[in-house]
Tab-separated table of C-alpha atoms and ligand atoms in Angstrom:
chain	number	residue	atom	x	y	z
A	1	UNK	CA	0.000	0.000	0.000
A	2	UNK	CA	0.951	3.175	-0.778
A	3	UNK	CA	0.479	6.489	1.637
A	4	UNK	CA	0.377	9.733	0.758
A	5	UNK	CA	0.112	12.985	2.654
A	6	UNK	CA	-1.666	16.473	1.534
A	7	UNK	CA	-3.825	13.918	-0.158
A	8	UNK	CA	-6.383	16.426	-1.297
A	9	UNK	CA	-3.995	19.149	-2.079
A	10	UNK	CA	-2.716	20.302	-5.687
A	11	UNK	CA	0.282	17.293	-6.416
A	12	UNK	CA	-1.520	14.777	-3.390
A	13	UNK	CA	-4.358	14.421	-5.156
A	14	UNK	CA	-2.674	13.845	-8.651
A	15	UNK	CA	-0.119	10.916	-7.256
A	16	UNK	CA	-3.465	9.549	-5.411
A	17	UNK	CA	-5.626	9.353	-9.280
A	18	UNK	CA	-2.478	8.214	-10.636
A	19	UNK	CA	-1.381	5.184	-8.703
A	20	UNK	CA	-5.069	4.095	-7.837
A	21	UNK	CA	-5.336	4.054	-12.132
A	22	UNK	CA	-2.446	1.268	-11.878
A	23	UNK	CA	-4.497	-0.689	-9.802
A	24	UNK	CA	-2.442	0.292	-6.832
A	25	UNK	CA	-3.969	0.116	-2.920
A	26	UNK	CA	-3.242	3.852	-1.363
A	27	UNK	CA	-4.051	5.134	1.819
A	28	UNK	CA	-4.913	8.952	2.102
A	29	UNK	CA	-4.246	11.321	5.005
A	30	UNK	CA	-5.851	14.611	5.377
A	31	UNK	CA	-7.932	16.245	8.696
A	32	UNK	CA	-10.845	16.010	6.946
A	33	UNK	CA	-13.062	12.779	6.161
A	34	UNK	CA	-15.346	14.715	3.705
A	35	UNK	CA	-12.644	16.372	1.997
A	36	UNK	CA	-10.775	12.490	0.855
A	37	UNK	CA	-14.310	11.479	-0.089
A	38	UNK	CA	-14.065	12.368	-3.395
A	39	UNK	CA	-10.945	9.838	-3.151
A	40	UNK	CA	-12.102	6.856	-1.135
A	41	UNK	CA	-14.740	7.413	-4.032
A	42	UNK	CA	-11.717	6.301	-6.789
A	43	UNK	CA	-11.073	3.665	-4.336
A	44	UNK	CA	-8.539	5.055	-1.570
A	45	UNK	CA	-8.657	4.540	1.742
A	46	UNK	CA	-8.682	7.114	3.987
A	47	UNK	CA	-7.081	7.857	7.258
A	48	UNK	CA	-7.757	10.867	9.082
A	49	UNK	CA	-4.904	12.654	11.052
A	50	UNK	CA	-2.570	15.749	11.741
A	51	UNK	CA	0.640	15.454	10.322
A	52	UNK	CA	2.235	17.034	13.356
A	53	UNK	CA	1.014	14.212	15.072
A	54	UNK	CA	3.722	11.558	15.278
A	55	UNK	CA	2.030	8.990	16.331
A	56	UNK	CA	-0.501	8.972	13.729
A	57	UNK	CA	1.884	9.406	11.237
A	58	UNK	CA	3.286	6.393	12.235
A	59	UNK	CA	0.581	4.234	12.626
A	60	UNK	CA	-0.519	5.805	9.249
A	61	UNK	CA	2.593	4.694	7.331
A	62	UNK	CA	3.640	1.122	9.119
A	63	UNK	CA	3.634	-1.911	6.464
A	64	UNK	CA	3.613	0.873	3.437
A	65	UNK	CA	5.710	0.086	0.498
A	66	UNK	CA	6.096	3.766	-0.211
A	67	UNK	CA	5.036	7.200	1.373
A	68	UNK	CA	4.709	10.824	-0.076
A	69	UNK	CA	5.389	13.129	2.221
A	70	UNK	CA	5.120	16.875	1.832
A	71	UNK	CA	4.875	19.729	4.227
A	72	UNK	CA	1.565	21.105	4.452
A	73	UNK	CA	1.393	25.197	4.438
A	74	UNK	CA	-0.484	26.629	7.613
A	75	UNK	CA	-0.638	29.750	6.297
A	76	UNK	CA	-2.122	30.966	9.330
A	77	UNK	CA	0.138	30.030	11.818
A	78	UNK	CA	1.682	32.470	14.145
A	79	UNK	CA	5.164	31.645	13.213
A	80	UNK	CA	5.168	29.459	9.483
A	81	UNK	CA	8.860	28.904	10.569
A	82	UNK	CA	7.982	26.969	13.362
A	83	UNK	CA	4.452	24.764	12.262
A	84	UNK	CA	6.927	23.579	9.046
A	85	UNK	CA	9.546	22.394	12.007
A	86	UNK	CA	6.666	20.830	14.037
A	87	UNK	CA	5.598	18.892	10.837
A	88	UNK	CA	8.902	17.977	9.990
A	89	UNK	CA	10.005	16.616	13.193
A	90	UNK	CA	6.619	14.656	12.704
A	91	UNK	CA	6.767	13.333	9.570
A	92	UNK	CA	10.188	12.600	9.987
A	93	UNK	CA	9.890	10.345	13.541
A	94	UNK	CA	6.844	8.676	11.635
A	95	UNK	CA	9.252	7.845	8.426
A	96	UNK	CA	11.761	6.256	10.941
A	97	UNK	CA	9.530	4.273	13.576
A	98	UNK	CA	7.793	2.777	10.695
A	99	UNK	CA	10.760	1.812	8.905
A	100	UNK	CA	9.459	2.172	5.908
A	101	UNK	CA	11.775	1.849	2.966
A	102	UNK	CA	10.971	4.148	0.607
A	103	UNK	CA	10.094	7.937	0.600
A	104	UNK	CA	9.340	10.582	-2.333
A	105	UNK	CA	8.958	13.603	-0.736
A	106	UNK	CA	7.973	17.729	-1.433
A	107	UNK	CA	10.518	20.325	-1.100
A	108	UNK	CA	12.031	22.861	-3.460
A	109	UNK	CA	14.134	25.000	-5.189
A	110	UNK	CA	16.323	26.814	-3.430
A	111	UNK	CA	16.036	24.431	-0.131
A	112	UNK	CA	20.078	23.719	-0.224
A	113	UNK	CA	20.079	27.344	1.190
A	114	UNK	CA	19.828	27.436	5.299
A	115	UNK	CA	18.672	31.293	4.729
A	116	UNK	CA	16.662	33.984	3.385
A	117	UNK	CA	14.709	32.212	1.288
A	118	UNK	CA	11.569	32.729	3.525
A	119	UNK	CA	9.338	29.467	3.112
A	120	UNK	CA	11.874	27.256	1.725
A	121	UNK	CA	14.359	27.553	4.711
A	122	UNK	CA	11.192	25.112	6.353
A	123	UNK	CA	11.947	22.559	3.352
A	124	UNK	CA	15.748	22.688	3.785
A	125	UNK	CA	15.116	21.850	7.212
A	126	UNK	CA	12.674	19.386	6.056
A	127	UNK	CA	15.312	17.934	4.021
A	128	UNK	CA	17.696	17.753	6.534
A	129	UNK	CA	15.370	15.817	8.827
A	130	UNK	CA	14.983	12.987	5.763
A	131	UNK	CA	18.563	13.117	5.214
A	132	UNK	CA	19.474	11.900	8.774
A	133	UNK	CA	16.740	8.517	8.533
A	134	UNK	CA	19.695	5.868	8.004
A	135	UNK	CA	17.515	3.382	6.519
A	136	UNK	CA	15.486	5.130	4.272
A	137	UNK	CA	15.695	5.343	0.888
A	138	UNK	CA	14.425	8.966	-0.038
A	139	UNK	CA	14.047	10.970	-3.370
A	140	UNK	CA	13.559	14.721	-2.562
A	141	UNK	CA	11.698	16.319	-5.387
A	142	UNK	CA	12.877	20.349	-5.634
A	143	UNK	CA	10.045	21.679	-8.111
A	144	UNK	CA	9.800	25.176	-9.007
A	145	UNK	CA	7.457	28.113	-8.535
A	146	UNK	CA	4.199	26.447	-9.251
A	147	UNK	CA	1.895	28.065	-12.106
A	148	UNK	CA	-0.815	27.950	-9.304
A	149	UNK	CA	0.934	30.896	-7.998
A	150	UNK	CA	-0.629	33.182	-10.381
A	151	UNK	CA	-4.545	32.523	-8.917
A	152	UNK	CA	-3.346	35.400	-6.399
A	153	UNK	CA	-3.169	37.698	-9.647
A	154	UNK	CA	-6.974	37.278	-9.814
A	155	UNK	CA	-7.983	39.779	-7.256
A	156	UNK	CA	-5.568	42.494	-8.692
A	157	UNK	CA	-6.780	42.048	-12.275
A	158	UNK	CA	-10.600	41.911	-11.054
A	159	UNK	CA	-9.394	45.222	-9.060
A	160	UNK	CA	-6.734	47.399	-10.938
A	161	UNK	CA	-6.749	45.694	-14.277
A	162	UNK	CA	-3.366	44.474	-13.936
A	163	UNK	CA	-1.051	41.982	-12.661
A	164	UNK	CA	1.695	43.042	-9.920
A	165	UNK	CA	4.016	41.798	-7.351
A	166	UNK	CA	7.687	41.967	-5.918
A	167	UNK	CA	9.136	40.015	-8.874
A	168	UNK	CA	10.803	41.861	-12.092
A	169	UNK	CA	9.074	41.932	-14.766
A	170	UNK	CA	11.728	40.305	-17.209
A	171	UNK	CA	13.210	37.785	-14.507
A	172	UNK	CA	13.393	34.357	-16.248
A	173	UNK	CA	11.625	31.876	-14.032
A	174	UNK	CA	11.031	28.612	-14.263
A	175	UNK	CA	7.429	27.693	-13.246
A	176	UNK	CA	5.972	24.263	-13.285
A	177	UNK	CA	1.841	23.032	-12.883
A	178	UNK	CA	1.320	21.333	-10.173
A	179	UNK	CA	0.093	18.615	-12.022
A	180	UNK	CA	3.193	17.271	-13.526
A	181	UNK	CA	4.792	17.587	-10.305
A	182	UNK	CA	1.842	14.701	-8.968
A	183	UNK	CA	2.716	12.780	-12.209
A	184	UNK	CA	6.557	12.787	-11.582
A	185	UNK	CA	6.235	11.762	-7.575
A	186	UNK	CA	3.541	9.104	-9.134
A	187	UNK	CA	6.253	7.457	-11.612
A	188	UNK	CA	8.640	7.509	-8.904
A	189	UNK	CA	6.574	5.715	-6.645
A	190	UNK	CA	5.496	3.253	-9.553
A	191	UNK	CA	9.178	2.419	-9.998
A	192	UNK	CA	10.868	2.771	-6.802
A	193	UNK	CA	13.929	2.798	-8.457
A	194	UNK	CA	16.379	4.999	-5.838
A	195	UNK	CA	18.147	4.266	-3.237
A	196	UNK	CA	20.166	6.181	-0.487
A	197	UNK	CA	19.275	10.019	-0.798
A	198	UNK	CA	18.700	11.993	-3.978
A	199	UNK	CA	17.289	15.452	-5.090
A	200	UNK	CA	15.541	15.931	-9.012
A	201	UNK	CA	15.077	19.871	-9.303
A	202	UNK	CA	11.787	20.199	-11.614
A	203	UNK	CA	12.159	22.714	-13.788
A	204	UNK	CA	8.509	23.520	-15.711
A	205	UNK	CA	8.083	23.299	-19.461
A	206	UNK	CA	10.537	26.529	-19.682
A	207	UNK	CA	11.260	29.779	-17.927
A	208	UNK	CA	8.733	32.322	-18.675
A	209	UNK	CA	8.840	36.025	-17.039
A	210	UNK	CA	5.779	37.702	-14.908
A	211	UNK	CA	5.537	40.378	-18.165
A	212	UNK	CA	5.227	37.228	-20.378
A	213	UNK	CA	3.026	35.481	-17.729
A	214	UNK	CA	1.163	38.412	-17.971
A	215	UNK	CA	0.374	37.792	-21.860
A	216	UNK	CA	0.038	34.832	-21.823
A	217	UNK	CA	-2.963	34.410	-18.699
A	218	UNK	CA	-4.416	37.453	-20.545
A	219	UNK	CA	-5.175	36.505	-23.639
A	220	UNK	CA	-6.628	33.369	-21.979
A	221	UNK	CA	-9.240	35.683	-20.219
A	222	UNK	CA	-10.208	37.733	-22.872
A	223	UNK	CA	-7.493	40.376	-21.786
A	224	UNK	CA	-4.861	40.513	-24.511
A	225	UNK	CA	-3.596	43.520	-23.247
A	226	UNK	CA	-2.701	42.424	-19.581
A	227	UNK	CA	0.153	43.798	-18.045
A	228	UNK	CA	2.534	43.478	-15.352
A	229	UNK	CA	3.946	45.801	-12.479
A	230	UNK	CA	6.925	45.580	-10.099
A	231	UNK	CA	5.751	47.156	-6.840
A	232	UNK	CA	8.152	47.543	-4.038
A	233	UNK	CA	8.105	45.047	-1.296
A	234	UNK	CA	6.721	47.615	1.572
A	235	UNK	CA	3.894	48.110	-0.789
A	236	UNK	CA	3.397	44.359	-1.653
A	237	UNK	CA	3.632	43.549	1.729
A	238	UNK	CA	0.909	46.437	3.711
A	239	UNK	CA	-1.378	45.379	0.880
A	240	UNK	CA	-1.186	41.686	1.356
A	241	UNK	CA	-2.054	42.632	5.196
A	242	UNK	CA	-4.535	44.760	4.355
A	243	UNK	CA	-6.072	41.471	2.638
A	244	UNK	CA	-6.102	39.666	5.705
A	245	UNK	CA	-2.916	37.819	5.206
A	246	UNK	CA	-0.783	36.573	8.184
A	247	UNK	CA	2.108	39.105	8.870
A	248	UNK	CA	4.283	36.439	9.593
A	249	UNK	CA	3.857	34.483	6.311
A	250	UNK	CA	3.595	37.725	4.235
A	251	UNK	CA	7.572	38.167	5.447
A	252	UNK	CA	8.847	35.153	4.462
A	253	UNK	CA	6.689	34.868	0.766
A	254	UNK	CA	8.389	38.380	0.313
A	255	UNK	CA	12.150	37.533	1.584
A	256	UNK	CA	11.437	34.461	-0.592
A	257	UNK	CA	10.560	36.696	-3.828
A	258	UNK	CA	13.504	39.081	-2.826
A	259	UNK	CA	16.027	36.212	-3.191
A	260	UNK	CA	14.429	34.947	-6.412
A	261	UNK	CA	15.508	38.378	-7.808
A	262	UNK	CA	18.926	38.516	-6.479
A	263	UNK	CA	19.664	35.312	-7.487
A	264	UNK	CA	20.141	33.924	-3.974
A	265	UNK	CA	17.364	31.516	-4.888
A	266	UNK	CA	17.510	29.823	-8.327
A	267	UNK	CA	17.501	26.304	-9.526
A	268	UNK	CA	21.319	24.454	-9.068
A	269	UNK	CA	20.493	22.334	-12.074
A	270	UNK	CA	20.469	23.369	-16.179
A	271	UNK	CA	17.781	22.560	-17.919
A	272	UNK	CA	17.842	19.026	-18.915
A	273	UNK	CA	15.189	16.607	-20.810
A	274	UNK	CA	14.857	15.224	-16.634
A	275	UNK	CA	13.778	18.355	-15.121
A	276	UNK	CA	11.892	19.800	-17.898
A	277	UNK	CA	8.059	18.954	-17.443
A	278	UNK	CA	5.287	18.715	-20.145
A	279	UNK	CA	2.627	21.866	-18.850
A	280	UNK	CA	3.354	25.390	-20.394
A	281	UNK	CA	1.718	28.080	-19.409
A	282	UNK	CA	-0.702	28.234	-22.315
A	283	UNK	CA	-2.075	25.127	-21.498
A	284	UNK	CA	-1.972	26.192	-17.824
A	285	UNK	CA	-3.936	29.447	-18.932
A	286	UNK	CA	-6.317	27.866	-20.463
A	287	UNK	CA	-7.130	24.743	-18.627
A	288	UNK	CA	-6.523	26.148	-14.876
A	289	UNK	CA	-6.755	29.623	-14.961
A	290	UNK	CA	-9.419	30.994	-17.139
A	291	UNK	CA	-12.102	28.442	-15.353
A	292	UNK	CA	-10.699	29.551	-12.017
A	293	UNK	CA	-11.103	33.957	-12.889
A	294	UNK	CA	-14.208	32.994	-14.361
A	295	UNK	CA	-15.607	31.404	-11.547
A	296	UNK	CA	-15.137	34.074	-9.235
A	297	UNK	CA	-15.888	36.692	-11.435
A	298	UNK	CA	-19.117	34.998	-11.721
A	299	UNK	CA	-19.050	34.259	-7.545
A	300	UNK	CA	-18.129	37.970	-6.867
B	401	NAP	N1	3.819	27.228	-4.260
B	401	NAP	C1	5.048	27.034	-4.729
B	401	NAP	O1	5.521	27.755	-5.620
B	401	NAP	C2	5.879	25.901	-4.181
B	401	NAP	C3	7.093	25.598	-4.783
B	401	NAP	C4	7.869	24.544	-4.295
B	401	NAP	C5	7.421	23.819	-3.198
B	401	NAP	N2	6.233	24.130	-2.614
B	401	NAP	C6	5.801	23.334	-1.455
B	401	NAP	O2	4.696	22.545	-1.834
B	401	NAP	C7	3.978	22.184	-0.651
B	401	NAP	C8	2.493	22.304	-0.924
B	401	NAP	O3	2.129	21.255	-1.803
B	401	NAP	P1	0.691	21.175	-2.468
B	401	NAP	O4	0.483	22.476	-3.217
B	401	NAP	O5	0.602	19.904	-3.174
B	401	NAP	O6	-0.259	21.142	-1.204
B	401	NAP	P2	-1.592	21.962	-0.936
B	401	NAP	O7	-2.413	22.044	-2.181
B	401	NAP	O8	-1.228	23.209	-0.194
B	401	NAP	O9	-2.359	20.980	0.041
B	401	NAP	C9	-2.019	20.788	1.373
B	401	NAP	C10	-2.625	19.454	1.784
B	401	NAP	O10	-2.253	19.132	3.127
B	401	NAP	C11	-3.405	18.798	3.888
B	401	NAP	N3	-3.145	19.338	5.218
B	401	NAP	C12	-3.042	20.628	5.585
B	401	NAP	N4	-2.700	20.727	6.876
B	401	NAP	C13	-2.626	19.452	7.343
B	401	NAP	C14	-2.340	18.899	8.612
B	401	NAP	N5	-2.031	19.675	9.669
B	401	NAP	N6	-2.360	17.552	8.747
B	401	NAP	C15	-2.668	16.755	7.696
B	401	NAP	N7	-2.924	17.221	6.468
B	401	NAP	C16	-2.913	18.564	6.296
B	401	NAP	C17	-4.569	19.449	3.195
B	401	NAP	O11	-5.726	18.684	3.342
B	401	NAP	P3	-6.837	18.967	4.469
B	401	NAP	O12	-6.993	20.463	4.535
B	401	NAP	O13	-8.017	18.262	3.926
B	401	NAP	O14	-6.300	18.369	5.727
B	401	NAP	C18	-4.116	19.382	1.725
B	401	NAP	O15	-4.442	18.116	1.198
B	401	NAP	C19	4.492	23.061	0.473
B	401	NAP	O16	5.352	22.317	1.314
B	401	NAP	C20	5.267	24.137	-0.275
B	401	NAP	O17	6.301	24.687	0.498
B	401	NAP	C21	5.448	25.139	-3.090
C-alpha cells in the first residue's frame, strides 16, 4: 500500500488518481473525512490525522511500500517557521519508527540554502530531517514556482486591471503546474527505483517572465492587453495585510521573492530533458486559470 500525505492538495491528489489508475492500494491522510471522499470514491482509503502528530503518522505509514510526504502550508500560523519544524520533526519520527523503505517527498528550489529564502528555509530543514533517517531510501523532489501561484493575480486584475508583485518583470523563471509535479512523484513511486538520498530539481516546461506570464494568462481571459507591475516590497507587503494575510507568512513569501531576484534563490540544475516537465503556461492558462477567474468573477 501506498500512503500519501496532503492527499487532497494540488500534487496529493494527482499521485493519489495516478497510482489508484495502476491498480495500486493507497491510503490517504488529510484532517478532513469529507474532503478524501471524493478519493475513497476512486477507491482510496482514507485515514484521518494531523501530520504534526507523530504517532498517527506512524501508525498511518507502518507496512507501506512507499510514502509521499510533503509539508503542508499553515498559512495561518503564528510563526510558518515553526508549524513547518513541528511537521517535519513529525513526519520525519513517523518515516523512521515505521521503517518504511521508501520515501518521495515535497521540497524545493532553493532548499540547499539554510537562509533567506523565507518558506523554503522550512523545506531545507525538512530535508535535513529525511537526510538523517539511516535506513530510508528517499528521493527529494525540488520543483519550481508552481503556475498555481498566479490565482493570487486574480484579485488584482478583477481590481486594478493588472497583474503586480515583488518580482521583475523580465526575470526568467522557471514555473511548473502542479500537475506534472503529482505525475513525476507518481512514476517515482510506480518504480521505486532509488536508493540512499537523492534530489531531481523540476524545472517547468521553460522559464517564462511575470511580463510574459502576464500575456500569456491574458489573452486566456479575454485580456490581450494584460500587463505586469513591479511594486516595491513595503507596498506588496501592507497590501497583502490589508487582505487579511498573516504578517508572519507575508515576510517570508516576500524575503522568498527578494532572493528569487537577487539570485540567492535559483535552480542548481540546467535545464535538462529530466527536469523539464510537459505543462506550459498556455495550457496552464487555459485549462486552470481561465475556469478559475471565471468562476469568481461569476461568484463575486
Ligand atoms: N507554491 C510554490 O511555488 C511551491 C514551490 C515549491 C514547493 N512548494 C511546497 O509545496 C507544498 C504544498 O504542496 P501542495 O500544493 O501539493 O499542497 P496543498 O495544495 O497546499 O495541500 C495541502 C494538503 O495538506 C493537507 N493538510 C493541511 N494541513 C494538514 C495537517 N495539519 N495535517 C494533515 N494534512 C494537512 C490538506 O488537506 P486537508 O486540509 O483536507 O487536511 C491538503 O491536502 C508546500 O510544502 C510548499 O512549500 C510550493
Amino acid at each position: 500500500m501506498y500512503v500519501i500525505t496532503g492527499a487532497t492538495g494540488n500534487t496529493g491528489h494527482v499521485i493519489t488518481e495516478k497510482l489508484l489508475a495502476a491498480g495500486q492500494p493507497v491510503r490517504v491522510i488529510g484532517r478532513s473525512k469529507e474532503r478524501l471522499d471524493a478519493l475513497v470514491q476512486k477507491g482510496a482509503d482514507a485515514f484521518v490525522a494531523d501530520v504534526n502528530d507523530p504517532e498517527a503518522m506512524t501508525r498511518a505509514f507502518s507496512g507501506a511500500k512507499a510514502v509521499y510526504a510533503m509539508l503542508p502550508p499553515d498559512f495561518a500560523a503564528k510563526s510558518m517557521r515553526e508549524s513547518q519544524d513541528r511537521a517535519s520533526n513529525s513526519l520525519a519520527a513517523a518515516l523512521e519508527r515505521s521503517g518504511v523503505s521508501h520515501a518521495v517527498c515535497l521540497s524545493s528550489i532553493g532548499a540547499d540554502k539554510p537562509e533567506r529564502v523565507g518558506p523554503v528555509n522550512g523545506l531545507h530543514y525538512f530535508e535535513q530531517k529525511i537526510n538523517a533517517i539511516p535506513k530510508l531510501n528517499a528521493f527529494i523532489l525540488r520543483p519550481t514556482y508552481f503556475m498555481e501561484n498566479n490565482f493570487a493575480q486574480i484579485k488584482p486584475i478583477q481590481s486594478m486591471g493588472t497583474m503586480g508583485g515583488v518580482l521583475k518583470p523580465e526575470l526568467p523563471l522557471a514555473q511548473i503546474a502542479s500537475r506534472d509535479i503529482g505525475a513525476y512523484a507518481a512514476e517515482a513511486l510506480l518504480k521505486l527505483n532509488f536508493t540512499g538520498k537523492s534530489t531531481r530539481e523540476l524545472l517547468g516546461q521553460r522559464d517564462v517572465s511575470m511580463k510574459e506570464t502576464a500575456a500569456v494568462l491574458g489573452k486566456a481571459i479575454g485580456k490581450p492587453n494584460l500587463g505586469y507591475s513591479q511594486f516595491p516590497a513595503f507596498a506588496v507587503e501592507m497590501a497583502m495585510k490589508q487582505m487579511g494575510l498573516p504578517a508572519d507568512y507575508v515576510k517570508l513569501l516576500i524575503e522568498m521573492l527578494e532572493s528569487l531576484n537577487s539570485g540567492w534563490m535559483k535552480p542548481l540544475e540546467a535545464r535538462s530533458p529530466e527536469n523539464t516537465t510537459p505543462t506550459s503556461i498556455e495550457v496552464f492558462a487555459t485549462e486552470e486559470f481561465a475556469p478559475q477567474f471565471k468562476g469568481q468573477a461569476a461568484g463575486a
